[in-house]
Coordinates of C-alpha atoms in Angstrom, one line a residue:
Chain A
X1 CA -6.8 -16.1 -7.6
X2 CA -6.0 -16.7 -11.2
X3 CA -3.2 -14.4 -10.8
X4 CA -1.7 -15.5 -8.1
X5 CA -1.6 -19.0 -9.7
X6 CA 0.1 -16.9 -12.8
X7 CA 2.6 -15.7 -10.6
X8 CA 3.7 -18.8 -8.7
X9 CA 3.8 -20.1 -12.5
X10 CA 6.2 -17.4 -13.4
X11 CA 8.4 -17.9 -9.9
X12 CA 8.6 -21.7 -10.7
X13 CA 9.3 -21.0 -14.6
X14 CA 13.2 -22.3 -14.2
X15 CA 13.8 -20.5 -17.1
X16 CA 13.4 -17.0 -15.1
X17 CA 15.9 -18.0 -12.1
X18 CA 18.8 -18.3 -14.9
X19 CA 20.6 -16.0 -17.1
X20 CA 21.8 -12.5 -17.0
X21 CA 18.9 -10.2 -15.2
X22 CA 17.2 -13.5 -14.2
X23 CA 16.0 -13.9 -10.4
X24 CA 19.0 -15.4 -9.2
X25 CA 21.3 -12.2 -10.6
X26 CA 18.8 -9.8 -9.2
X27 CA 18.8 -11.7 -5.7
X28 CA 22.5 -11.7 -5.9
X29 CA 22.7 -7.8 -6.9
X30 CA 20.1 -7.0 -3.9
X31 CA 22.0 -8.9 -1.2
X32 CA 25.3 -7.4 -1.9
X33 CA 23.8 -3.6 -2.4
X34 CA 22.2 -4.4 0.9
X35 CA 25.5 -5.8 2.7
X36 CA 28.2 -3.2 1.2
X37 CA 25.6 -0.3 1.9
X38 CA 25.0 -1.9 5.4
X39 CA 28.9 -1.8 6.3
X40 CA 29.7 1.6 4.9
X41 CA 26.8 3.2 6.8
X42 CA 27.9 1.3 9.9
X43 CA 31.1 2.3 8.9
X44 CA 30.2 6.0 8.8
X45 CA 27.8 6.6 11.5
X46 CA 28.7 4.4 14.2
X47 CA 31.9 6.1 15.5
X48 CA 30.1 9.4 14.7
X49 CA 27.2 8.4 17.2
X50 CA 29.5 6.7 19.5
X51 CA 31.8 9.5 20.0
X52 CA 29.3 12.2 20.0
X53 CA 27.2 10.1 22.3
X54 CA 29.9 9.5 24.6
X55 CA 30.9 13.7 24.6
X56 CA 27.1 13.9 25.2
X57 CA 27.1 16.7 21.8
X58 CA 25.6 16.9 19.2
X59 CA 22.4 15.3 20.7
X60 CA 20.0 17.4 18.4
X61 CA 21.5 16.6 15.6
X62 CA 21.7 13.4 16.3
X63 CA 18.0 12.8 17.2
X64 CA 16.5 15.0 14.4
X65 CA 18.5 13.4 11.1
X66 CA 16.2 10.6 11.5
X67 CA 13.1 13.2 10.9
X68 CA 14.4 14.6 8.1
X69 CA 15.7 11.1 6.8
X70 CA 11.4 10.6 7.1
X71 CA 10.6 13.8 5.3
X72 CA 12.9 13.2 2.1
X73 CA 11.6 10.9 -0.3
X74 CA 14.1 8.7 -1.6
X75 CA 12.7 8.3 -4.6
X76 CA 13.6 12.3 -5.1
X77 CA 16.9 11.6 -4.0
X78 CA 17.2 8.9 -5.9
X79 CA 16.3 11.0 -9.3
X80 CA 18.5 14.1 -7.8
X81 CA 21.8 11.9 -8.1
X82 CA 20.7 10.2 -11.4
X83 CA 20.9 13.7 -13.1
X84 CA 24.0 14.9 -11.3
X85 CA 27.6 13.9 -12.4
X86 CA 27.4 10.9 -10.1
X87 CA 24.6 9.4 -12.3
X88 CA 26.9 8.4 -14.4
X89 CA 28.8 5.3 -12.3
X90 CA 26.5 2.7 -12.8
X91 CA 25.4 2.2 -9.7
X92 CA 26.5 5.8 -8.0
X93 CA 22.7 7.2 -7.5
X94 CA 21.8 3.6 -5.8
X95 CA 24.6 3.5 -3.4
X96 CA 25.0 6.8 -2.3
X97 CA 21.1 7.1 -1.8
X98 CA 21.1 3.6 -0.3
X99 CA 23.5 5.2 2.8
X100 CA 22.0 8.6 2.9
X101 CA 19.1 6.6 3.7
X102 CA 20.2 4.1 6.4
X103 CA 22.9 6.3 8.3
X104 CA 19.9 8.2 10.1
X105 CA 18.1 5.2 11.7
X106 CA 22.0 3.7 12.9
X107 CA 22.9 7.2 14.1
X108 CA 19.9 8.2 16.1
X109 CA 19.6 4.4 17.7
X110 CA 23.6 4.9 18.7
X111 CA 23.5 8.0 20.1
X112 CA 20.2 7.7 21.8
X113 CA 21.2 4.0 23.2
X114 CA 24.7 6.0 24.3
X115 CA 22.6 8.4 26.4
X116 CA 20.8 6.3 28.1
X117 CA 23.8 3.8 29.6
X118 CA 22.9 4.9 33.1
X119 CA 25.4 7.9 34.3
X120 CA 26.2 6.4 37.9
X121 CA 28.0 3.1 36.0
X122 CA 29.7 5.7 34.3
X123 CA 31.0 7.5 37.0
X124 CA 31.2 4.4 38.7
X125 CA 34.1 3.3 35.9
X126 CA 35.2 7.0 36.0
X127 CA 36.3 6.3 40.1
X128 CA 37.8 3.0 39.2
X129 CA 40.4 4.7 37.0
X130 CA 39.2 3.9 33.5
X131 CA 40.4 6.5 30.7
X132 CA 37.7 7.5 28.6
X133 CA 38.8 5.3 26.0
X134 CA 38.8 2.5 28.2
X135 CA 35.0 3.5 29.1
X136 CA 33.8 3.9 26.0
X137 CA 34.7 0.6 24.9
X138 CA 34.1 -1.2 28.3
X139 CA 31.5 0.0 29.4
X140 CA 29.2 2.5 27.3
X141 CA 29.5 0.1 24.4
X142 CA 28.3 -3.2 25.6
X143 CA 25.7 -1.3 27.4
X144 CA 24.2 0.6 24.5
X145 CA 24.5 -2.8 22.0
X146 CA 20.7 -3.8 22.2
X147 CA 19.9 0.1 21.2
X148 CA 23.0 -0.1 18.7
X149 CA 21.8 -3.9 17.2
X150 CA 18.1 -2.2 17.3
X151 CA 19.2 0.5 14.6
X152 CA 21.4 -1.8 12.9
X153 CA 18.2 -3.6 12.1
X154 CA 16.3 -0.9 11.4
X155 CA 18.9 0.1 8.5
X156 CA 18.8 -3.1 7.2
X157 CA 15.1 -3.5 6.6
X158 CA 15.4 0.1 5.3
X159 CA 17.8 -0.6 2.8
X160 CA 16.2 -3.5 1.1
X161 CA 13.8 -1.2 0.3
X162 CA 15.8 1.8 -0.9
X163 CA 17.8 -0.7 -2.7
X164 CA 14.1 -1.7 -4.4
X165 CA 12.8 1.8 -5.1
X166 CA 16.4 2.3 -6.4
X167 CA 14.6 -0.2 -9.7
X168 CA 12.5 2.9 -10.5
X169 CA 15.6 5.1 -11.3
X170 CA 17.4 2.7 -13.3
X171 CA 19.7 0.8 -10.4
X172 CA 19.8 -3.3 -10.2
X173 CA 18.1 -5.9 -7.8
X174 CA 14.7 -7.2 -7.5
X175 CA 12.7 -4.2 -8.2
X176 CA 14.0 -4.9 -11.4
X177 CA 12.1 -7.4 -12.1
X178 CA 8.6 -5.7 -10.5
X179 CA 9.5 -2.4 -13.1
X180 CA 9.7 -4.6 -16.0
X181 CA 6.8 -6.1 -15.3
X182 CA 4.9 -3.0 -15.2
X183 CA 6.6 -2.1 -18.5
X184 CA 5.7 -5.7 -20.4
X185 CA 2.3 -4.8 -18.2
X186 CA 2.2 -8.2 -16.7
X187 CA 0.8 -8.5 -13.3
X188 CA 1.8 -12.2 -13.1
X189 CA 5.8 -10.6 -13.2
X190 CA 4.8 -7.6 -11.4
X191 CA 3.3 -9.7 -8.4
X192 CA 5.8 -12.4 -8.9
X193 CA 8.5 -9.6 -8.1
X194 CA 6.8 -8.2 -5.3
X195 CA 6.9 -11.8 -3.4
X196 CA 10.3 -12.4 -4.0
X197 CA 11.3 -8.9 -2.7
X198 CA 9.0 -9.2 0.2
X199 CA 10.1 -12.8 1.1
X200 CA 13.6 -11.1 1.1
X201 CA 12.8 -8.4 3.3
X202 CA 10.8 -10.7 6.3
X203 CA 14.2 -12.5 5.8
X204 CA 16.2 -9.7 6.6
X205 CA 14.1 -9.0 9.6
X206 CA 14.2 -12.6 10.8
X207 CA 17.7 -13.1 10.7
X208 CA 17.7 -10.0 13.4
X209 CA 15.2 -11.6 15.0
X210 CA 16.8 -14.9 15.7
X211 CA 20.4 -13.4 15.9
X212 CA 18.9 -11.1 18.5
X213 CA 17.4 -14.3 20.1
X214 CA 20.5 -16.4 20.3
X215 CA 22.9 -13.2 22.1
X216 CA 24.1 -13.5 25.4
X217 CA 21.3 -12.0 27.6
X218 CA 23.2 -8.8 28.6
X219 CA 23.2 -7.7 24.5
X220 CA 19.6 -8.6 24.4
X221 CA 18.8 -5.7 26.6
X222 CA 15.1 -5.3 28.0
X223 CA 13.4 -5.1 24.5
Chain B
X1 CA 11.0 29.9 -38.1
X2 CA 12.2 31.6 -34.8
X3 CA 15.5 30.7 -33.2
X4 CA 15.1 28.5 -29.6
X5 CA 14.4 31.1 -26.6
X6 CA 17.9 31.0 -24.8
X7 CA 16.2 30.7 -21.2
X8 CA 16.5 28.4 -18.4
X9 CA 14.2 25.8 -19.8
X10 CA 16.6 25.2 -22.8
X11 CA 19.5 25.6 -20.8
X12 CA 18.0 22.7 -18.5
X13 CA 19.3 24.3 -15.0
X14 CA 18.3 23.0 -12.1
X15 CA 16.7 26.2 -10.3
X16 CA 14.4 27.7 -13.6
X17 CA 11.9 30.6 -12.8
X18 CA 10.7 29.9 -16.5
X19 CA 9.6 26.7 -15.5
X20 CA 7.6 28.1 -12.1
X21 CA 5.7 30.5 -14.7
X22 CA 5.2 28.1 -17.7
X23 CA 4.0 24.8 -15.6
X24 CA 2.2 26.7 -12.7
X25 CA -0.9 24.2 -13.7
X26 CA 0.8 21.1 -13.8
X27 CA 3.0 21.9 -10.6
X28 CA -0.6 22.8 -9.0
X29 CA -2.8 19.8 -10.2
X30 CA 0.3 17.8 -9.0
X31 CA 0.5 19.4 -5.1
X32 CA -3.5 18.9 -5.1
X33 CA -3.2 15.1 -5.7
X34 CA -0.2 14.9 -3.6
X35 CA -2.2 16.2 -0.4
X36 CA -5.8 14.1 -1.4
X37 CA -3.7 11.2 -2.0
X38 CA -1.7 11.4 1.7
X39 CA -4.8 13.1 3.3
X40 CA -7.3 10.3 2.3
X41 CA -4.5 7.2 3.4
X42 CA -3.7 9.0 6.6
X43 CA -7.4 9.3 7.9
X44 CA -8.4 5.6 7.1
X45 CA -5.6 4.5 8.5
X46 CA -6.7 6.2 12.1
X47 CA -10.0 5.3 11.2
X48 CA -9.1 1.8 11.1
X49 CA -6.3 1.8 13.8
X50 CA -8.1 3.4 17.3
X51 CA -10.3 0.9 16.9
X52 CA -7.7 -1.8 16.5
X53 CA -5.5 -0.3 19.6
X54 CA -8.7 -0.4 21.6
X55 CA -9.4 -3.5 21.1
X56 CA -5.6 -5.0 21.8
X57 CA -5.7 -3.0 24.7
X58 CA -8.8 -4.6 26.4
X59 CA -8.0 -8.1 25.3
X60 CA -4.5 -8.8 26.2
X61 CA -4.4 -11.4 23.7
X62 CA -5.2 -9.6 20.7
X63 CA -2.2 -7.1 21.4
X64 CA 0.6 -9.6 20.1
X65 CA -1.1 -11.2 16.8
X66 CA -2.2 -7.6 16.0
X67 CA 1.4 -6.0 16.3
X68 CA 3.3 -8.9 14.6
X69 CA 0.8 -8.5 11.3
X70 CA 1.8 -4.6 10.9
X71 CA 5.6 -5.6 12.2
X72 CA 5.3 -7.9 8.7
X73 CA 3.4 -5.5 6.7
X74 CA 5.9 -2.5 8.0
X75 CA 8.7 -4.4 6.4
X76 CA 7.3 -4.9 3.4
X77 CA 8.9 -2.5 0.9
X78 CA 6.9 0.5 -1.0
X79 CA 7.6 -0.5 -4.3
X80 CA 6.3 -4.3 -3.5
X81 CA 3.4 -3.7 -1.5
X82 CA 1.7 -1.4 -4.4
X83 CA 2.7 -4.3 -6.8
X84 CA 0.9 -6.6 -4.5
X85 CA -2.5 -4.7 -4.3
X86 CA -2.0 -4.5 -8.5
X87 CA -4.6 -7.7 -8.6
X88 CA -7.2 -6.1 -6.1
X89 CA -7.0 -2.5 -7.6
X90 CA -5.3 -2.1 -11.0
X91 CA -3.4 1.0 -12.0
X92 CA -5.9 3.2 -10.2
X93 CA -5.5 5.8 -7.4
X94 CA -6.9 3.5 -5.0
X95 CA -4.2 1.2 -4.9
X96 CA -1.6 4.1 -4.0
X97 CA -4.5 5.0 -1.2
X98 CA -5.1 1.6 0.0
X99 CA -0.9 0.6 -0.1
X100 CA -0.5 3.8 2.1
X101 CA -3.3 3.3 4.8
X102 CA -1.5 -0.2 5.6
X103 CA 1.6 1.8 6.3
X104 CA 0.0 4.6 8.6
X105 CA -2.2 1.7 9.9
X106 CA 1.1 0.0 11.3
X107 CA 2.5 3.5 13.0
X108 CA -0.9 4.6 14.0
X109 CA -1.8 0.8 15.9
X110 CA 1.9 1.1 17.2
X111 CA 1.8 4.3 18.8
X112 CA -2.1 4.3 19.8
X113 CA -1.6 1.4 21.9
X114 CA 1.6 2.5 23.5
X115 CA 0.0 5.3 24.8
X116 CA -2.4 3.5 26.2
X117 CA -0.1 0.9 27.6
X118 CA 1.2 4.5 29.5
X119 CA -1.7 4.9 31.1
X120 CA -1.0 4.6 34.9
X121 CA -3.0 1.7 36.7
X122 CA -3.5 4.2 39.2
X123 CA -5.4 6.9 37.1
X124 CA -7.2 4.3 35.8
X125 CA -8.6 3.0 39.4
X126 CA -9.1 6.1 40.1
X127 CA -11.5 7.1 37.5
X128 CA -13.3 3.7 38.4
X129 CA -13.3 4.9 41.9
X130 CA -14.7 8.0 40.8
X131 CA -18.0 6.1 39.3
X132 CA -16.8 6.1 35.6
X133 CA -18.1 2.8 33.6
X134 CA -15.6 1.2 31.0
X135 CA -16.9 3.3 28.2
X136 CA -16.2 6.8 30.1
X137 CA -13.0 5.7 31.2
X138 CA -11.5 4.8 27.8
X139 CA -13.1 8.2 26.5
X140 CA -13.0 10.5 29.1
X141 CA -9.5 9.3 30.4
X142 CA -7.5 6.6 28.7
X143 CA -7.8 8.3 25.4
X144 CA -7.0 12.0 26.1
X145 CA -3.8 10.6 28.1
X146 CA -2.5 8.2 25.1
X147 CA -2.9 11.9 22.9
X148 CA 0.7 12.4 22.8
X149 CA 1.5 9.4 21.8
X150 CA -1.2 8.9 19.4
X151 CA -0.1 12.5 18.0
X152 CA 3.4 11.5 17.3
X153 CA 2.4 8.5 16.0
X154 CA 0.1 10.6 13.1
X155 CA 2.5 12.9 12.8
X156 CA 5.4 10.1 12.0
X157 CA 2.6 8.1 9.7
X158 CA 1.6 11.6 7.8
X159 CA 5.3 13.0 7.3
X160 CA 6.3 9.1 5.9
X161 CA 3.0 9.4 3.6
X162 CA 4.0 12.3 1.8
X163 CA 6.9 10.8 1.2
X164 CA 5.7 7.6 0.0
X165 CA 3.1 8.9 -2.2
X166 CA 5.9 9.6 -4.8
X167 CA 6.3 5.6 -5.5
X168 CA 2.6 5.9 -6.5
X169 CA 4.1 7.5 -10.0
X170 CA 4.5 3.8 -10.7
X171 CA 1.2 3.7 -11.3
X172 CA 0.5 7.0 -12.6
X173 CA -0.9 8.4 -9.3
X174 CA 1.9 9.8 -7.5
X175 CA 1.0 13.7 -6.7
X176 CA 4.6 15.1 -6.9
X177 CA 6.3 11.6 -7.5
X178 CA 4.7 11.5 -11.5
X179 CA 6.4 15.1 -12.5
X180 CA 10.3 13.7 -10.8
X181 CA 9.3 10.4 -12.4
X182 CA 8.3 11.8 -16.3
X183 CA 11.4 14.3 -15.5
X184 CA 13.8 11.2 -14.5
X185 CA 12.8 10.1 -18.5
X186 CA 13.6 13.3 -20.3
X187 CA 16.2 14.6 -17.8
X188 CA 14.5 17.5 -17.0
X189 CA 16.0 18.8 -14.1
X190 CA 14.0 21.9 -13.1
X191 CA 11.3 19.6 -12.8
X192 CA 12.9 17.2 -10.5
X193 CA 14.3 19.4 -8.1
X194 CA 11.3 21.7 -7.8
X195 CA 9.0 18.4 -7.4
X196 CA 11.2 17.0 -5.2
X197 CA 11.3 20.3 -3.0
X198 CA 7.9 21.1 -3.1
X199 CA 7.4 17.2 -1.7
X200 CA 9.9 18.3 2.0
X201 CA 7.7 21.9 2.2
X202 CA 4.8 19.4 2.6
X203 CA 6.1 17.2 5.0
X204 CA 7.5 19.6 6.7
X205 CA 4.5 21.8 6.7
X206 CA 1.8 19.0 7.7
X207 CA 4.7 18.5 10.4
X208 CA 4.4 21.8 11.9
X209 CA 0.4 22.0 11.4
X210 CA 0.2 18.9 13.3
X211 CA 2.6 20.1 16.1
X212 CA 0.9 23.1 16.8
X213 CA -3.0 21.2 16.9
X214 CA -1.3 18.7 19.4
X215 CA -0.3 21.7 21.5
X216 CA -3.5 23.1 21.2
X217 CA -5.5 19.8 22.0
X218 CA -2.6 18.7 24.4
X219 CA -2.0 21.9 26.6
X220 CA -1.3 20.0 30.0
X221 CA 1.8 17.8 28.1
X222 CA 4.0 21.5 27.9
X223 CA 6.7 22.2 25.5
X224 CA 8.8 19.9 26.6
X225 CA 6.8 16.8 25.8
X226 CA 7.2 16.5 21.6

């Protein structure tokens, strides 16, 4: 108990919220590796998994990246880019690990959530004399949102805590502060850290959560 | 005084049979407590989680308080959940065990229960029908049905604990995770890469060796099924 007490000591120290590498910075460092990671990965696998998903090819690919995304731990990865050439932008290893790491979870959920707009409204738009542009967009799209929003999510959450592991391999946010604690071996700072970061990623979910609550029932889907 | 051997090593390549030959120990002891480490999580967590599944599948009530907890405790990051058990356990191998059988708890409940959500109502009045008391039924039917499930669910939970295992270096118990993490620190690279390689064979190896024991204990599911 005595620790926890230390911790919530530490949190509430106002001296550790200000300053350069104080809590606020590493919050602020955290949010926007999380955001810019979260757009370029959208940015890079959604109109991969849209178009493959609306060709209906590449379905194996597509399904099994998530696997392998499972198998490789990013904390390798993470190590791997710190020793190549790209170690040497700051935070290169972080970012590029950060959207190796959530472009599985947004392709599969795209793709898969593309397959399974049922064929017959396809067809259905097909007879009315929509291009397959107009399709896509019209009809597989919307359709697909809840499995596309689902994956969305599931990026998210996983890049809070790439962007945490990232701490162990030299990158910024609030794993900083959990490694340095380790290194000052002070489990007040170390525990301290691992609330703030863990606070941050239930907030992450829950803003999914009640976004996904306050969409229009047809992007809500049946989950 | 003899002058530096001009091999890989000093040369600090990334692929180095030198380094296979020289640290064949190290590379061992490191696999060994790699596999205890993942092997020991993944087993208490199904320990812990049939019975858990069970349960939330007889009382309808328990289902939604049980999956919400390992919801919150899936999306608890690695790094921080290890740094929270550092007050129970201390720098010590149990922490790394104890961090990692909360994770495969979470698949294992997960999947477990789904698969016995799947059984059909039908089977199940039928094996009622058929004499079976609720204790036969969950054992001799409900169970063997939700396999599948329950297998992809260990073999999701198993593949992400080898993987995980390597944040344990942060404590100094991290199998495969301590050699990338002490090569990180002197930028030894044959070490990372081989360490880091060695860490996918095993994943992808407990992968495979638990596909083929879920064909074997599965054979009515077929091929098609994984």
């Amino acid at each position: 108990m005595s620790t926890l007490t230390a911790a919530w000591a530490w949190l509430t120290d106002p001296a550790h919220w200000t300053g350069d590498d104080g809590i606020r910075d590493r919050l602020l460092q955290h949010l926007a590796l999380t955001v810019v990671c979260l757009f370029l990965s959208c940015l890079i696998a959604l109109p991969v998994a849209l178009v493959l998903g609306h060709l209906g090819r590449g379905g194996a690919l597509a399904v099994n990246i998530s696997n392998v995304g499972r198998a490789v731990p990013t904390f390798a990865v993470l190590v791997l880019l710190l020793l190549t050439p790209v170690g040497r932008w700051g935070e290169g290893p972080t970012v590029v690990a950060l959207v190796l790491f959530a472009v599985p979870p947004l392709l599969t959920n795209a793709y898969v959530g593309m397959r399974e707009v049922d064929r017959s409204v396809v067809q259905a738009a097909r007879g009315m004399g929509m291009t397959g542009r107009q399709t896509l967009f019209q009809v597989e799209v919307p359709l697909a949102l809840p499995l596309i929003l689902n994956g969305v999510r599931i990026a998210a959450v996983q890049l809070v805590a790439t962007a945490t592991i990232a701490a162990l391999a030299g990158g910024g946010g609030l794993g900083r502060i959990i490694t340095a604690g380790f290194n000052l071996a002070s489990t007040p700072q170390v525990v301290a850290g691992a609330l703030l970061v863990a606070v941050f990623a239930l907030l992450v979910e829950g803003v999914f959560e009640a976004v996904e609550r306050l969409a229009p029932a047809w992007a809500r889907g049946g989950r | 005084m003899t002058a530096p051997p001009d091999d890989c090593l000093a040369r600090n390549e990334w692929i180095c049979g030198a380094y296979l030959s020289t640290r064949r120990q190290i590379l061992l002891d490191a696999v060994v407590q790699h596999l205890q480490l993942t092997f020991l999580s993944v087993l208490i967590g199904l320990a812990v989680a049939l019975p858990l599944a069970v349960l939330a599948r007889r009382w309808g009530w328990a289902a939604g308080p049980v999956l919400a907890v390992t919801t919150v405790l899936y999306t608890i990051p690695s790094l921080a959940m290890f740094s929270l058990l550092l007050p129970l356990y201390g720098l010590s191998a149990t922490l790394v065990v104890a961090g990692l059988v909360l994770y495969s708890l979470t698949l294992l409940v997960r999947n477990i229960l789904a698969g016995l959500r799947a059984v059909p109502e039908e089977t199940r009045q039928a094996a009622r029908g058929l004499g079976y008391g609720p204790v036969r039924l969950l054992l001799a039917v409900e169970l063997p049905l939700a396999l599948p499930a329950a297998m992809a669910g260990l073999r999701i939970a198993t593949v992400s604990a080898v993987s995980l295992v390597t944040i344990g270096a942060i404590v100094g118990f991290g199998g495969l995770g301590n050699l990338i993490y002490a090569g990180m620190n002197t930028y030894f690279k044959a070490q990372v890469l081989t360490a880091s390689v060695l860490c996918v064979l095993i994943a992808v190896a407990a992968d495979l060796l638990l596909l083929g024991a879920q064909r074997l204990i599965t054979p009515w599911a077929g091929a098609a099924r994984t």
